[in-house]
Short mmCIF file of C-alpha atoms in Angstrom, two decimals:
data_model
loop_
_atom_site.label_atom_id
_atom_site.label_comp_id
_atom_site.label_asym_id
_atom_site.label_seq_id
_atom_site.Cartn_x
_atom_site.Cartn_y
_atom_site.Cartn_z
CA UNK A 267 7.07 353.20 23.27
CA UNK A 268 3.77 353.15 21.26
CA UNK A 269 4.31 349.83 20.20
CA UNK A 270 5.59 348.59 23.24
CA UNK A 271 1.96 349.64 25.18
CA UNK A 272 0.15 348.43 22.41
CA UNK A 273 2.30 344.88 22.74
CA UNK A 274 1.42 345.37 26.95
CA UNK A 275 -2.41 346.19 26.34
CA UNK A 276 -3.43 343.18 24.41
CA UNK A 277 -2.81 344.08 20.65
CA UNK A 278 -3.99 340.96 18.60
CA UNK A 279 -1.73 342.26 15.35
CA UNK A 280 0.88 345.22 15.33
CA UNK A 281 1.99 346.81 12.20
CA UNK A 282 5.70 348.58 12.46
CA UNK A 283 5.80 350.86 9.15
CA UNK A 284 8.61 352.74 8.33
CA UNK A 285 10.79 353.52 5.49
CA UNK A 286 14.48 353.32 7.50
CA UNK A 287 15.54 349.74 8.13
CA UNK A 288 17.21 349.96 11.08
CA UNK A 289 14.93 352.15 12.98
CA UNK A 290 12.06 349.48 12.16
CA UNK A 291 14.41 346.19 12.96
CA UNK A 292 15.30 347.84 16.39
CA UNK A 293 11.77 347.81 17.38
CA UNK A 294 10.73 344.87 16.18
CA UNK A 295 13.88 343.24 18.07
CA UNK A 296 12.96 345.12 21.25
CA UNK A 297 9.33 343.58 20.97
CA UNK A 298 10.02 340.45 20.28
CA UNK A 299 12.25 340.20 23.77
CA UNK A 300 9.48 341.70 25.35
CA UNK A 301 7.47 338.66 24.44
CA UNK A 302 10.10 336.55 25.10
CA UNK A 303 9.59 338.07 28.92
CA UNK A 304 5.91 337.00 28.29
CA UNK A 305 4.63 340.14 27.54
CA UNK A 306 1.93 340.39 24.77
CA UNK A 307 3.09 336.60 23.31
CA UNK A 308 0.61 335.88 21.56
CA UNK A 309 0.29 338.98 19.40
CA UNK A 310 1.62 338.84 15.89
CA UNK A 311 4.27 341.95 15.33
CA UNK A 312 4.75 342.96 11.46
CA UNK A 313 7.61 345.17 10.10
CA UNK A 314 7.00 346.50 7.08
CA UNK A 315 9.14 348.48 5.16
CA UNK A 316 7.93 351.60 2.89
CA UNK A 317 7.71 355.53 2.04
CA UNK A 318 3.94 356.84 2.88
CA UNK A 319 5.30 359.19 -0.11
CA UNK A 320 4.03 356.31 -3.02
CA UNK A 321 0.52 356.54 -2.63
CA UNK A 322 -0.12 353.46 -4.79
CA UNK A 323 2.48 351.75 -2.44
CA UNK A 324 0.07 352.91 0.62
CA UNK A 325 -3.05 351.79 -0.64
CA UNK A 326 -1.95 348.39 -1.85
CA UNK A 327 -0.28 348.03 2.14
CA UNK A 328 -3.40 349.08 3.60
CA UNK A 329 -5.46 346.79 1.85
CA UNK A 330 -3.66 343.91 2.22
CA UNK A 331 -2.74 345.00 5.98
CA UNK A 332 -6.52 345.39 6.75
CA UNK A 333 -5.31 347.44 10.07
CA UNK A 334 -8.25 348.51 12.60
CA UNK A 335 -6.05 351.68 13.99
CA UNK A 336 -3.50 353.61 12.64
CA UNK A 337 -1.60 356.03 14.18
CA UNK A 338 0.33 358.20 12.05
CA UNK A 339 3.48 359.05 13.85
CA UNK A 340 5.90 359.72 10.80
CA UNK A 341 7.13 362.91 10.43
CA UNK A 342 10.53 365.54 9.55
CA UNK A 343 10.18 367.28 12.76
CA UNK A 344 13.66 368.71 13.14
CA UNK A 345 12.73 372.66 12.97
CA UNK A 346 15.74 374.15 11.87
CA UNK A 347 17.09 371.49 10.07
CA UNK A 348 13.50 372.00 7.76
CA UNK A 349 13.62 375.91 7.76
CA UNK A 350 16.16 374.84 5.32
CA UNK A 351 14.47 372.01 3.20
CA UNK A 352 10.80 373.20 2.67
CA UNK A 353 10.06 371.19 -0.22
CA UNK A 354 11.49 367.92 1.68
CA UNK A 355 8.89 368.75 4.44
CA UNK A 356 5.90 369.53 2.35
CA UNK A 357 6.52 366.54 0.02
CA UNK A 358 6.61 364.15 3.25
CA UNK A 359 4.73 365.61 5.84
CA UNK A 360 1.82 366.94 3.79
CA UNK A 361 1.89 364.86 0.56
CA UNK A 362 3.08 361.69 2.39
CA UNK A 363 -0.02 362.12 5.29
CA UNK A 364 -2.56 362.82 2.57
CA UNK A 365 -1.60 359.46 0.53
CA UNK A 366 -2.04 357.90 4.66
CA UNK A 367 -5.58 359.03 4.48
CA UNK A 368 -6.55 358.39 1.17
CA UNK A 369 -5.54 354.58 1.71
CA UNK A 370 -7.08 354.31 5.26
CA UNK A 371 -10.55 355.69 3.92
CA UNK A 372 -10.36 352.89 0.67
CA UNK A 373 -9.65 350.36 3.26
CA UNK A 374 -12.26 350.86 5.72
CA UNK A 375 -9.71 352.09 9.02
CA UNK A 376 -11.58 352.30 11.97
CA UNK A 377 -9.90 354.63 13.72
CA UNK A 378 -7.14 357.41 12.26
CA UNK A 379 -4.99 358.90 14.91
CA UNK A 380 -2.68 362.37 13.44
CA UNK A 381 0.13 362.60 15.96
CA UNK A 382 0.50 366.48 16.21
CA UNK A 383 2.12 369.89 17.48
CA UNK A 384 1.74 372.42 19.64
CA UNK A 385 3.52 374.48 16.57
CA UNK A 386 0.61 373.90 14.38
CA UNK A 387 -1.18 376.40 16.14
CA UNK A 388 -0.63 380.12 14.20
CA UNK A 389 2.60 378.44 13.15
CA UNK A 390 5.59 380.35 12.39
CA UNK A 391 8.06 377.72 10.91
CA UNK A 392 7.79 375.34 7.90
CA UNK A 393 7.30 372.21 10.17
CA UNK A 394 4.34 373.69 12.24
CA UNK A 395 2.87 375.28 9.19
CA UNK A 396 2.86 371.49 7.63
CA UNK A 397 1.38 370.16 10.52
CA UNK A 398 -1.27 372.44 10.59
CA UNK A 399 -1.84 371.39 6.84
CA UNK A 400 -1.83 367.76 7.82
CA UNK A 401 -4.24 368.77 10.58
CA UNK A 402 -6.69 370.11 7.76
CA UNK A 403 -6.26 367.41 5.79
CA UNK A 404 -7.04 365.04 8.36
CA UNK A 405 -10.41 367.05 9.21
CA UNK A 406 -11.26 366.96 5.75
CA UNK A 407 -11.23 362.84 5.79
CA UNK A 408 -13.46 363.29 8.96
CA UNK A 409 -16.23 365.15 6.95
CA UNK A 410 -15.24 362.63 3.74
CA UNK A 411 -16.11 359.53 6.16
CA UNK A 412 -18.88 361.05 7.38
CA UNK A 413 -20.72 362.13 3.91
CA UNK A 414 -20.15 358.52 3.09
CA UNK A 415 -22.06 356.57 6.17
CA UNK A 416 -19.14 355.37 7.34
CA UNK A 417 -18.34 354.74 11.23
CA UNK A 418 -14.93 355.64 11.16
CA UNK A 419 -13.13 358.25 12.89
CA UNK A 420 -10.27 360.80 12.25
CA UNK A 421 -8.99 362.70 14.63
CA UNK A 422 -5.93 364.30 15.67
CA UNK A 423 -3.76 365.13 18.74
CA UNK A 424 -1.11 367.84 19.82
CA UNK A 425 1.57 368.04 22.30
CA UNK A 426 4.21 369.93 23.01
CA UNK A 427 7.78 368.66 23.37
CA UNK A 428 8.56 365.03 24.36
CA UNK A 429 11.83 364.43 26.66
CA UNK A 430 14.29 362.51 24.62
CA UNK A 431 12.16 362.21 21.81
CA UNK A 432 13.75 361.77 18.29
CA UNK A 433 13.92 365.72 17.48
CA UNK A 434 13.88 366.85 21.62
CA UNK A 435 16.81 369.26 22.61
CA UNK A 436 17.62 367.08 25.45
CA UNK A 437 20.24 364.60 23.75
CA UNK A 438 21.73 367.70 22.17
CA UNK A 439 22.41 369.09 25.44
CA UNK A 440 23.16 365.86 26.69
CA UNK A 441 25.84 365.38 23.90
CA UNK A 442 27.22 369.07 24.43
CA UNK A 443 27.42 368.68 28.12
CA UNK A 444 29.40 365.14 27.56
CA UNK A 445 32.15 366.71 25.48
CA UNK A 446 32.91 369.17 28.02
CA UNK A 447 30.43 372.19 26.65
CA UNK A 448 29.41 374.83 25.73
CA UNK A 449 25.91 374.23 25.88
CA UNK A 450 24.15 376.55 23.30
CA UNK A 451 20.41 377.96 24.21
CA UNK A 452 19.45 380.25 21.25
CA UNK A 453 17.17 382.56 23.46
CA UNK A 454 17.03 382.18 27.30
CA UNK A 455 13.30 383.67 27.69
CA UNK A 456 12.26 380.92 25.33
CA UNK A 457 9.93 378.44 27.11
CA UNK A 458 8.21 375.11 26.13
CA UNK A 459 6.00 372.55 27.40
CA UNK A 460 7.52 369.01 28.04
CA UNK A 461 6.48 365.70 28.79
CA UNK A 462 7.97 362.04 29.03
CA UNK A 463 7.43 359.86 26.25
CA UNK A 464 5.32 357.04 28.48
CA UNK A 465 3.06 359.54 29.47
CA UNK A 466 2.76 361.01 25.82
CA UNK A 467 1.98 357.22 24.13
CA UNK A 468 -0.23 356.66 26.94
CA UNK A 469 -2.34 359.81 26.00
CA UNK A 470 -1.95 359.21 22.45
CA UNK A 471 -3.94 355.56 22.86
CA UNK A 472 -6.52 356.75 25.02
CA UNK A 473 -7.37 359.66 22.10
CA UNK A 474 -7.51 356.84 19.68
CA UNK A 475 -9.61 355.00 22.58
CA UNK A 476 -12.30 357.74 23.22
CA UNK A 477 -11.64 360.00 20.51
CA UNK A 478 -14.65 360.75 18.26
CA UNK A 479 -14.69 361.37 14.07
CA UNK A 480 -13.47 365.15 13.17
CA UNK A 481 -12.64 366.08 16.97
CA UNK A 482 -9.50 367.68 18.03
CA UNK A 483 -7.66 367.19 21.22
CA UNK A 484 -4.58 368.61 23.36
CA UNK A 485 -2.84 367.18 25.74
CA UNK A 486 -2.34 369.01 28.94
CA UNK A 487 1.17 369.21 29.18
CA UNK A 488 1.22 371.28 32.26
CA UNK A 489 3.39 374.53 32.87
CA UNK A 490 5.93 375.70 30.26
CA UNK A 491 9.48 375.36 31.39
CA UNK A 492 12.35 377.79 30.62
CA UNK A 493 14.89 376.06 28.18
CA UNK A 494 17.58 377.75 29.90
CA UNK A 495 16.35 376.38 33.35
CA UNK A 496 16.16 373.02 31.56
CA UNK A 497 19.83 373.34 30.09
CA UNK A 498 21.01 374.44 33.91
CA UNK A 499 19.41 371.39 35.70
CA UNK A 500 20.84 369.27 33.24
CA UNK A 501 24.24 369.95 33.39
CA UNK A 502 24.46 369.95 37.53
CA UNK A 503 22.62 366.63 37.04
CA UNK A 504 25.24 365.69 34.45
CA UNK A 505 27.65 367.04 37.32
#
């Protein structure tokens, strides 16, 4: 969706970097018909294929990429699925964003956009708590552009939960409710804020629009919603 309203808003060059294949040739595909429908034709779409992990990898991509904006989407953001492999989180989430950095300040990125969580804040699983180190990090490249004159920025943004979002609870409930139930909420006080992902990418690219070096924002996401309530509407939607 990011790409796509990049492709819509006049993008001269878009970069699609990812280490998994498939998820990177489905977007490209999906772009290029998009231009096909004459949307964004003239822009020049890139997949590239790689693991933010190698940082000698990143900085030789970055410098021969020579991107203006990068927005650092890439994370293991399944929570309980990385309560279970902390060193598989740390390693790409922290280690992986901090070789992202490193190669964006060597090669001059304008602008540095950290895609981030409402559970980085006082976080109380692995995922949030490597969030909030990626949020550090990505401070720390503020002040590390600013000592050295440069103009760019880094900057980060959090949101909560994104409907149908890779990691969202909504195609698990989706797939439990197709095969008949039962649809499992693990505490029905729990609530979370939720948004669709248009509106989030939208957001996301005017931050990287307006946002200035070392500055946090947060995306008003509006009131919290009761999962329960959520799994309830879905399944008399779902009939």
């Amino acid at each position: 969706e990011l790409a796509r309203q990049l492709l819509s808003g006049g993008a001269e060059r878009i970069y699609l970097f990812g280490h998994g294949e498939n998820s990177i040739y489905q977007i490209n595909h999906q772009l290029r018909l998009l231009q096909e429908e004459g949307v964004g034709e003239k822009a020049t779409i890139v997949p590239v294929i790689g693991d933010m992990k190698d940082g000698p990898y990143m900085r030789y991509i970055l410098s021969q990429l020579r991107a203006d904006v990068i927005f650092h989407t890439a994370a293991y953001k399944h929570v309980p699925l990385m309560e279970q492999n902390p060193v598989a989180v740390v390693e790409n989430n922290v280690f992986g964003t901090a070789n992202l950095l490193e190669a964006s300040l060597e090669s001059n990125v304008k602008r540095f956009v950290l895609i981030s969580t409402d559970k980085a804040v006082d976080p109380v699983s692995v995922y949030g708590a490597s969030k909030m180190l990626c949020e550090q990090l990505t401070l720390s490249y503020a002040r590390k552009a600013r000592d050295c004159g440069s103009d760019s920025a880094y900057m980060f943004v959090r949101f909560g939960n994104v409907l149908g979002s890779r990691g969202s609870i909504l195609p698990l409930f989706t797939d439990q409710i197709r095969k008949g139930g039962p649809v499992t909420v693990t505490d029905p006080a729990m609530v979370r804020y939720f948004m669709t992902i248009p509106e989030a990418c939208s957001l996301v690219l005017k931050t990287g629009g307006v946002g200035i070096n070392g500055e946090s924002y947060l995306l008003d996401m509006g009131d919290p919603v009761r999962i329960y309530d959520v799994a309830e509407q879905l399944i008399r939607f779902m009939g």
